[in-house]
Amino acid sequence: MLRIEDLNKKYPTGDEALKDVKLEVPKGQVMALIGPSGAGKSTLIRCVNRLVEPTKGKVFLGDLELTELSRWKLRQARRRMGMIFQEYALVERLTVMENVLSGRLGYVGFWRSWFRRFPGEDVREAYRLLDRVGLMEMADKRADELSGGQRQRVGICRALIQNPDLLLVDEPTASLDPKTSRQIMRLINELCDERSLAAIINIHDVLLAQMFSKRIVGLEQGSIVYDGPPEDLTPEVLTRIYGEENWEATIGKVEEENEEEDSTISKAAS
Amino acid sequence: MPKIDRSSGLSWRKHTTKKELTIWLYWLIGLSIVTYAWNLISEKTIWFFVQDAGTQAIDIGSRMVPPKLSYMDKLWQPVWDTINIATIGTIIALIIAVPVAFAAAKNTTPHPLIRTIALFIIVSSRSVNSLIWALILVFICGPGIFAGTIAIGLRSIGFCAKLLYEAIEEIDHNQVEAIQATGASRAQQMLYGIVPQVLPTFAGVGVYRWDINIRESTILGLVGAGGIGLQLNGSINTLAWTQVSMILLVILGTVIISEWISAKVRHAII
């Protein structure tokens, strides 16, 4: 689904954020990208949808080479890539519904988006998604009235209403409490399963990464230093990614713990 | 060098001795200038006139009471004109200020050259007082309400555009980035990512400027640009002090009401 070849990014300040990154994510795979702050995780996923322009290298979405697209073609390609952000990045003063529907902007003309006249199918899909994540009642609330977990679920709906082939997820749980973090990660995983979506999830919580994905890629100073299953994340590997530290307590059991209260969202939603 | 090693242990001061002396020197220079200027003003003042300022004030004050209430019949029209000058002038200014502000903000300007032009428009509008605009416009389009309205409008463009473009530059970029990632066009990014964020500022600035313009338009009549200032000027010239006090009361009332309205509106928006 996604193929990255020798991707390089050098910022004007001289920082080399990415060095010859090679990565392939097949259809339906949820991949966790871990690494210390400043390792280039955000830069990597932003180079995919070109919110950040890569300096060198190629990125393919299916057969489409994203890195050579013109502005106009890039806009069309971005519709196939949903993005979920660290601080939710909802438009705070718009309603939940408007935020979700903004995921369709790539398909809707300027005047229709001005007057909020979205096609009926889009509106129905928006309600379906809000229902799926358990926010049906919140549709007409303003985004800044919601709690962190609720906002992130709106962010997820906005990405999914694009009907994407690929999800780019940037630290989805960084501003959430541990319980909400798990709920959000579980929700993203379930949704990816339902739609057989490929996803790259940037996450700095190693335990969460291990719990929720079958493949983990470790990035350190712009280079991939680990690529494998979560079981193989040994203290040596973590030291290679993050540096020297006592890692014994960080490495969790890989089977997901089944807490009662955690499954509330899935139940409410189904 | 705030940290000092002494035999008695570590000591801390905010400034070094040299810097402290420099600060005192600046104070000395500043005070000397003030004293010199004070002397100059004192020399150029004819103190004989100042001595009886109190008596003069009481004299004029006594001639002002009681305000001539019957004069109100002739004031309704000029008050209405004054309010219209302020309101229409503000609306004209806002219509022009919005595109100027988007052209002047670093993050939305289409081109640095256009930004320079926009900034120049803002500076030139702000640097000329509305009374001077009115003076010029009375020559160009003749005396009356029209000249006053345009004068208020021209003066307000810079004010509104400046506050607005600063607000545009300070928006949360993440929200725009999220809209961009959906494949939205530049115009749609502006509509969904930027406009909702600056809308409260836009309304606040508009109402605030309207409030200022009510006050400014009361004096435009002094140069023949319509409004209540015309009556004020005429009454002072004919030494009709009871009319003057009536006009001052009316202006005071208008300003209080406009402040009340703008406070209400601002409260409602934020």
XYZ file of C-alpha atoms in Angstrom:
540
model
C 0.000 0.000 0.000
C 2.664 2.468 1.078
C 6.242 2.281 -0.085
C 8.940 4.699 1.023
C 12.273 4.651 -0.796
C 15.418 6.335 0.482
C 13.530 9.209 2.032
C 15.640 12.131 3.233
C 14.602 15.315 4.934
C 16.970 18.103 5.799
C 15.440 21.189 7.391
C 16.748 24.626 6.419
C 18.277 24.807 9.908
C 20.569 21.957 8.878
C 18.878 19.300 10.999
C 18.783 15.979 9.201
C 15.419 14.655 10.336
C 15.371 11.598 8.074
C 18.251 9.649 6.606
C 17.613 7.159 3.797
C 14.447 5.743 5.290
C 13.115 2.642 3.548
C 9.747 1.327 4.605
C 6.906 -0.680 3.190
C 3.456 -1.009 4.748
C 1.135 -3.581 3.130
C -2.620 -3.197 2.910
C -4.395 -3.728 6.220
C -1.302 -3.508 8.384
C -1.256 -1.303 11.471
C 2.330 -0.347 12.115
C 3.599 1.450 15.210
C 6.473 3.867 14.813
C 8.364 4.403 18.050
C 11.375 6.465 18.904
C 12.564 9.297 21.148
C 11.382 12.870 20.722
C 13.089 14.460 17.764
C 13.810 11.135 16.075
C 11.829 12.224 13.020
C 8.572 10.323 13.559
C 6.351 13.314 12.814
C 8.522 14.363 9.912
C 8.262 10.887 8.430
C 4.479 10.761 8.317
C 4.272 14.404 7.222
C 6.559 13.607 4.320
C 4.045 10.996 3.187
C 1.205 13.453 2.633
C 3.710 16.227 1.994
C 2.667 18.568 4.759
C 6.462 18.575 4.938
C 8.293 18.441 1.611
C 10.919 15.669 1.576
C 14.376 16.677 0.399
C 15.115 13.437 -1.448
C 13.571 10.035 -2.037
C 10.289 8.644 -3.232
C 6.983 7.813 -1.609
C 4.448 5.587 -3.353
C 0.809 5.144 -2.401
C -0.109 2.028 -4.328
C 1.283 2.795 -7.780
C 1.035 6.551 -7.374
C 4.281 8.385 -6.769
C 3.311 11.052 -4.238
C 6.636 12.845 -4.296
C 6.373 13.972 -7.910
C 2.743 15.141 -7.853
C 1.743 18.669 -8.798
C -0.145 20.758 -6.272
C -3.500 19.872 -7.790
C -2.776 16.138 -8.063
C -1.400 16.170 -4.511
C -4.716 17.528 -3.221
C -6.502 14.603 -4.859
C -3.998 12.140 -3.438
C -4.378 13.588 0.062
C -8.035 12.574 -0.011
C -6.825 8.952 0.121
C -4.783 9.554 3.277
C -6.524 10.288 6.559
C -4.532 11.975 9.286
C -5.057 11.986 13.038
C -3.184 14.521 15.153
C -1.574 14.763 18.541
C -3.577 17.679 19.936
C -6.619 16.559 17.926
C -6.277 19.661 15.674
C -10.029 20.081 15.515
C -11.279 23.481 14.448
C -12.258 24.511 17.945
C -14.986 26.982 17.103
C -16.809 24.743 14.643
C -19.324 22.096 15.651
C -18.521 18.397 15.836
C -20.519 17.829 12.645
C -18.663 20.555 10.755
C -15.369 19.091 11.919
C -16.305 15.621 10.725
C -17.622 16.919 7.401
C -14.426 18.916 6.848
C -12.907 15.532 6.005
C -14.915 15.723 2.765
C -13.580 19.136 1.715
C -11.410 17.547 -0.930
C -14.564 16.318 -2.691
C -16.803 19.345 -2.230
C -16.633 22.661 -4.079
C -15.899 26.011 -2.501
C -19.444 27.406 -2.365
C -20.964 24.205 -1.084
C -18.398 24.139 1.693
C -19.031 27.844 2.421
C -22.750 27.259 2.906
C -22.187 23.863 4.546
C -24.320 22.142 1.879
C -22.596 18.771 1.949
C -24.016 15.906 -0.157
C -26.606 13.806 1.668
C -24.432 10.709 1.470
C -21.591 12.539 3.271
C -23.924 13.665 6.035
C -25.313 10.155 6.473
C -21.784 8.743 6.599
C -20.843 11.381 9.188
C -23.751 10.291 11.398
C -22.799 6.630 10.918
C -19.231 7.360 12.013
C -20.283 9.483 14.991
C -22.598 6.664 16.014
C -19.769 4.159 15.620
C -17.496 6.083 17.998
C -20.350 6.822 20.413
C -20.687 10.572 19.826
C -24.086 10.664 18.142
C -25.470 13.058 20.776
C -22.565 15.469 20.372
C -23.035 16.269 16.680
C -24.168 19.850 17.243
C -21.858 20.656 20.151
C -18.904 22.922 19.537
C -15.607 21.039 19.406
C -14.142 22.969 22.345
C -16.927 21.696 24.604
C -15.702 18.098 24.353
C -13.240 16.215 26.534
C -9.877 15.105 25.173
C -10.959 11.558 24.394
C -14.140 12.758 22.702
C -12.190 15.242 20.604
C -9.796 12.586 19.435
C -12.751 10.435 18.405
C -14.044 13.350 16.341
C -10.556 13.564 14.820
C -10.802 9.886 13.936
C -14.189 10.427 12.268
C -12.779 13.320 10.258
C -10.000 11.084 8.972
C -12.292 8.149 8.225
C -14.978 10.090 6.376
C -12.328 10.685 3.732
C -12.697 6.963 3.067
C -8.919 6.682 2.983
C -6.631 3.816 1.996
C -4.060 4.823 4.576
C -4.168 6.385 8.021
C -1.344 8.581 9.237
C -1.606 8.869 12.998
C 0.626 11.294 14.870
C 0.886 10.633 18.619
C -2.866 10.047 19.055
C -2.608 9.513 22.793
C 0.032 12.045 23.821
C -2.435 14.350 25.554
C -4.757 11.695 26.945
C -4.886 9.823 30.231
C -3.826 6.136 30.246
C -7.342 4.716 30.104
C -8.548 6.993 27.340
C -5.293 6.299 25.491
C -6.071 2.594 25.434
C -9.642 3.201 24.321
C -8.479 5.426 21.482
C -5.791 2.979 20.390
C -8.287 0.115 20.478
C -10.782 2.145 18.463
C -8.210 3.000 15.802
C -7.249 -0.650 15.563
C -10.825 -1.868 15.311
C -11.639 0.662 12.617
C -8.532 -0.256 10.638
C -9.563 -3.911 10.882
C -13.122 -3.225 9.741
C -11.947 -1.342 6.681
C -8.673 -3.208 6.169
C -6.815 0.071 6.329
C -3.078 0.414 6.463
C -1.880 2.734 9.202
C 1.292 4.246 10.572
C 0.894 5.193 14.218
C 3.533 7.400 15.796
C 3.604 6.683 19.453
C 6.115 7.181 22.210
C 4.430 4.837 24.672
C 6.240 1.562 24.054
C 3.737 -0.476 26.046
C 0.787 0.818 24.035
C 2.653 0.145 20.819
C 3.292 -3.423 21.888
C -0.288 -3.959 22.939
C -1.886 -2.725 19.781
C 0.240 -3.516 16.789
C 1.747 -6.520 15.125
C 4.688 -4.634 13.719
C 6.914 -2.091 15.360
C 9.430 0.147 13.679
C 11.985 2.000 15.776
C 13.347 5.296 14.555
C 16.415 6.895 16.029
C 17.975 10.105 14.724
C 16.236 9.757 11.391
C 17.189 6.149 10.722
C 15.260 2.933 11.173
C 17.045 0.836 13.799
C 14.387 -1.789 14.444
C 11.663 -3.377 12.346
C 9.922 -6.424 13.702
C 7.217 -7.948 15.879
C 6.504 -6.527 19.351
C 7.739 -9.716 21.059
C 11.285 -9.030 19.923
C 11.511 -5.653 21.654
C 14.230 -6.637 24.093
C 16.044 -4.272 26.439
C 18.911 -4.282 23.915
C 16.610 -3.121 21.144
C 15.086 -0.376 23.284
C 18.565 0.764 24.232
C 19.397 0.953 20.540
C 16.303 3.114 19.929
C 16.185 5.286 23.013
C 19.598 4.970 24.651
C 20.789 3.410 27.892
C 18.115 2.957 30.575
C 16.646 0.204 32.697
C 14.014 -1.228 30.352
C 12.831 -4.275 32.276
C 9.715 -2.565 33.654
C 8.732 -1.067 30.300
C 8.446 -4.292 28.395
C 4.952 -5.591 28.939
C 3.162 -8.783 28.262
C 2.237 -8.688 24.638
C -1.237 -10.156 25.060
C -3.639 -7.325 25.545
C -5.099 -7.175 29.042
C -8.845 -7.330 28.974
C -10.097 -4.780 31.448
C -13.812 -4.583 31.888
C -14.193 -0.824 31.729
C -12.004 -0.554 28.659
C -14.506 -2.271 26.468
C -17.255 0.245 27.148
C -16.686 2.212 23.974
C -16.698 -0.826 21.754
C -19.934 -1.955 23.365
C -21.636 1.392 23.257
C -20.616 1.730 19.681
C -21.577 -1.663 18.361
C 27.025 37.184 35.497
C 24.450 36.880 38.230
C 26.345 34.216 40.147
C 29.178 35.439 42.342
C 31.622 33.254 44.254
C 32.482 34.691 47.609
C 34.222 33.228 50.588
C 30.867 33.433 52.388
C 29.307 31.157 49.753
C 27.330 31.751 46.563
C 25.668 35.102 46.131
C 23.232 36.285 43.457
C 22.315 39.670 42.006
C 20.193 40.398 38.959
C 22.658 42.816 37.359
C 26.398 43.238 37.390
C 27.777 46.381 39.025
C 28.590 47.848 35.639
C 25.078 47.234 34.363
C 23.593 48.769 37.509
C 25.629 51.932 36.998
C 24.495 52.110 33.369
C 20.876 51.859 34.442
C 21.351 54.747 36.907
C 23.037 56.787 34.173
C 20.010 56.327 31.910
C 17.730 57.481 34.727
C 19.914 60.577 35.197
C 19.803 61.430 31.487
C 16.029 60.907 31.358
C 15.377 63.114 34.386
C 17.655 65.865 33.008
C 15.663 65.923 29.760
C 12.365 66.178 31.651
C 13.692 69.051 33.800
C 15.012 70.884 30.754
C 11.728 70.486 28.876
C 9.766 71.640 31.922
C 11.865 74.803 32.043
C 11.303 75.442 28.354
C 7.517 75.108 28.699
C 7.564 77.392 31.723
C 9.474 80.091 29.832
C 7.112 79.996 26.848
C 3.980 80.221 28.997
C 2.443 83.576 29.844
C 1.740 82.865 33.480
C -0.438 85.952 33.764
C -3.133 84.181 31.735
C -2.735 80.939 33.582
C -3.163 82.609 36.964
C -6.791 83.463 36.306
C -7.550 80.170 34.488
C -9.655 79.062 37.438
C -11.761 82.241 37.385
C -12.202 81.978 33.617
C -13.305 78.365 33.857
C -15.857 79.182 36.543
C -17.064 82.127 34.436
C -17.655 80.020 31.291
C -19.048 77.218 33.397
C -21.596 79.550 34.969
C -22.655 80.792 31.563
C -23.181 77.177 30.446
C -25.885 76.428 33.015
C -28.632 75.724 32.607
C -28.183 73.808 29.322
C -30.672 75.026 26.755
C -33.005 72.021 26.570
C -35.164 73.500 23.824
C -32.130 73.431 21.510
C -32.543 69.643 21.412
C -35.109 70.041 18.608
C -32.304 71.115 16.318
C -29.902 68.402 17.525
C -31.740 65.178 16.650
C -30.768 65.360 12.984
C -27.036 66.047 13.598
C -26.910 63.262 16.215
C -28.474 60.855 13.707
C -25.941 62.017 11.084
C -23.088 61.463 13.526
C -24.191 57.900 14.259
C -24.592 57.205 10.546
C -21.150 58.582 9.732
C -19.615 56.290 12.350
C -21.614 53.193 11.403
C -21.342 53.389 7.623
C -17.715 54.462 7.884
C -16.926 51.420 10.030
C -18.716 49.056 7.634
C -16.798 50.460 4.637
C -13.546 50.120 6.577
C -14.243 46.500 7.546
C -15.088 45.494 3.972
C -11.758 46.858 2.767
C -9.773 45.795 5.841
C -10.497 42.055 5.475
C -8.678 41.494 2.157
C -5.923 43.889 3.231
C -5.439 41.918 6.454
C -5.234 38.570 4.632
C -2.709 40.109 2.236
C -0.670 41.518 5.129
C -0.533 38.419 7.336
C 2.674 36.431 6.821
C 0.885 33.081 6.740
C -1.812 34.002 4.221
C -0.214 36.569 1.926
C -0.023 35.432 -1.691
C 3.319 37.188 -2.271
C 5.848 39.221 -0.237
C 5.411 42.151 -2.607
C 1.651 42.178 -2.017
C 2.354 42.018 1.703
C 4.493 45.151 1.445
C 1.714 46.968 -0.389
C -0.851 45.884 2.197
C 1.375 47.011 5.058
C 1.855 50.350 3.305
C -1.923 50.796 3.032
C -2.251 50.072 6.742
C 0.490 52.490 7.774
C -0.706 55.336 5.557
C -4.285 54.941 6.757
C -3.202 54.924 10.385
C -0.756 57.790 10.182
C -3.376 60.368 9.180
C -5.908 61.453 11.786
C -9.548 61.302 10.742
C -9.876 65.065 11.243
C -7.140 65.612 8.662
C -8.731 63.066 6.300
C -11.964 65.032 6.694
C -10.205 68.332 6.008
C -8.781 66.952 2.758
C -12.026 65.250 1.739
C -14.096 68.378 2.318
C -11.912 70.016 -0.300
C -12.283 67.058 -2.671
C -15.970 66.158 -2.358
C -17.391 69.208 -0.690
C -18.669 69.638 2.873
C -21.221 67.265 4.347
C -21.867 63.802 5.678
C -20.295 62.033 2.687
C -16.845 63.520 3.336
C -17.134 62.606 7.018
C -18.122 59.009 6.297
C -15.237 58.487 3.889
C -12.821 60.127 6.335
C -13.901 57.774 9.130
C -13.680 54.835 6.727
C -10.185 55.673 5.504
C -8.878 56.171 9.021
C -10.397 52.896 10.247
C -9.037 50.639 7.470
C -5.549 50.660 8.949
C -6.726 50.128 12.515
C -9.003 47.195 11.665
C -6.593 45.608 9.172
C -3.682 45.800 11.596
C -5.494 44.123 14.498
C -6.997 41.575 12.139
C -3.755 40.579 10.439
C -2.052 40.192 13.800
C -4.868 37.851 14.814
C -4.438 35.897 11.571
C -0.722 35.508 12.250
C -1.384 34.189 15.740
C -3.828 31.425 14.841
C -3.217 27.809 15.769
C -1.530 26.391 12.690
C -2.381 22.790 13.590
C -6.031 23.379 12.764
C -5.110 24.668 9.313
C -2.732 21.766 8.780
C -5.484 19.297 9.634
C -7.779 20.852 7.040
C -4.924 20.877 4.528
C -4.343 17.160 5.108
C -7.887 16.340 3.963
C -7.081 17.597 0.460
C -8.879 20.917 0.858
C -8.036 23.783 -1.503
C -6.340 26.945 -0.260
C -9.639 28.812 -0.240
C -11.262 26.004 1.757
C -8.358 25.948 4.208
C -8.971 29.639 4.779
C -12.713 29.066 5.189
C -12.463 26.161 7.632
C -9.056 26.567 9.232
C -8.572 30.322 9.560
C -11.917 32.133 9.451
C -13.458 30.368 12.473
C -10.353 31.217 14.479
C -10.344 34.948 13.667
C -14.095 35.539 13.573
C -14.328 36.633 17.236
C -11.443 39.080 16.724
C -13.088 40.382 13.568
C -16.360 41.106 15.349
C -14.604 42.503 18.405
C -12.428 44.848 16.352
C -15.413 46.022 14.314
C -17.469 46.911 17.366
C -14.520 48.512 19.136
C -13.712 50.660 16.106
C -17.391 51.634 15.773
C -17.295 52.794 19.363
C -14.188 54.911 18.675
C -15.732 56.250 15.466
C -18.839 57.527 17.283
C -16.513 59.705 19.346
C -14.381 60.753 16.388
C -17.356 61.647 14.228
C -18.626 64.120 16.817
C -15.751 66.465 16.013
C -15.711 66.068 12.233
C -18.236 68.910 11.934
C -15.488 71.311 13.047
C -14.048 71.104 9.528
C -17.457 70.929 7.832
C -17.669 67.171 7.388
C -21.143 66.819 8.886
C -22.431 65.643 12.227
C -22.946 67.339 15.545
C -19.556 69.068 15.485
C -21.011 71.593 13.058
C -23.476 72.810 15.699
C -20.760 72.761 18.354
C -18.506 74.943 16.248
C -21.341 77.362 15.453
C -22.400 77.647 19.092
C -18.863 78.319 20.327
C -18.335 80.966 17.636
C -21.553 82.746 18.623
C -20.725 82.413 22.333
C -23.973 80.533 22.890
C -22.662 78.711 25.932
C -25.943 77.152 27.035
C -26.161 75.516 23.590
C -22.567 74.310 23.915
C -23.311 72.614 27.224
C -26.435 71.017 25.721
C -24.359 69.632 22.836
C -21.691 68.314 25.210
C -24.397 66.529 27.213
C -25.806 64.976 24.044
C -22.336 63.803 22.946
C -21.745 62.333 26.388
C -25.060 60.492 26.210
C -24.326 59.137 22.719
C -20.893 57.919 23.729
C -22.220 56.209 26.856
C -24.897 54.437 24.840
C -22.401 53.348 22.168
C -20.006 52.037 24.821
C -22.851 50.108 26.400
C -23.850 48.585 23.053
C -20.298 47.616 22.123
C -19.700 46.075 25.541
C -22.893 44.025 25.147
C -21.975 42.886 21.641
C -18.416 41.974 22.591
C -19.695 39.999 25.558
C -22.123 38.141 23.325
C -19.395 37.169 20.844
C -16.745 35.993 23.254
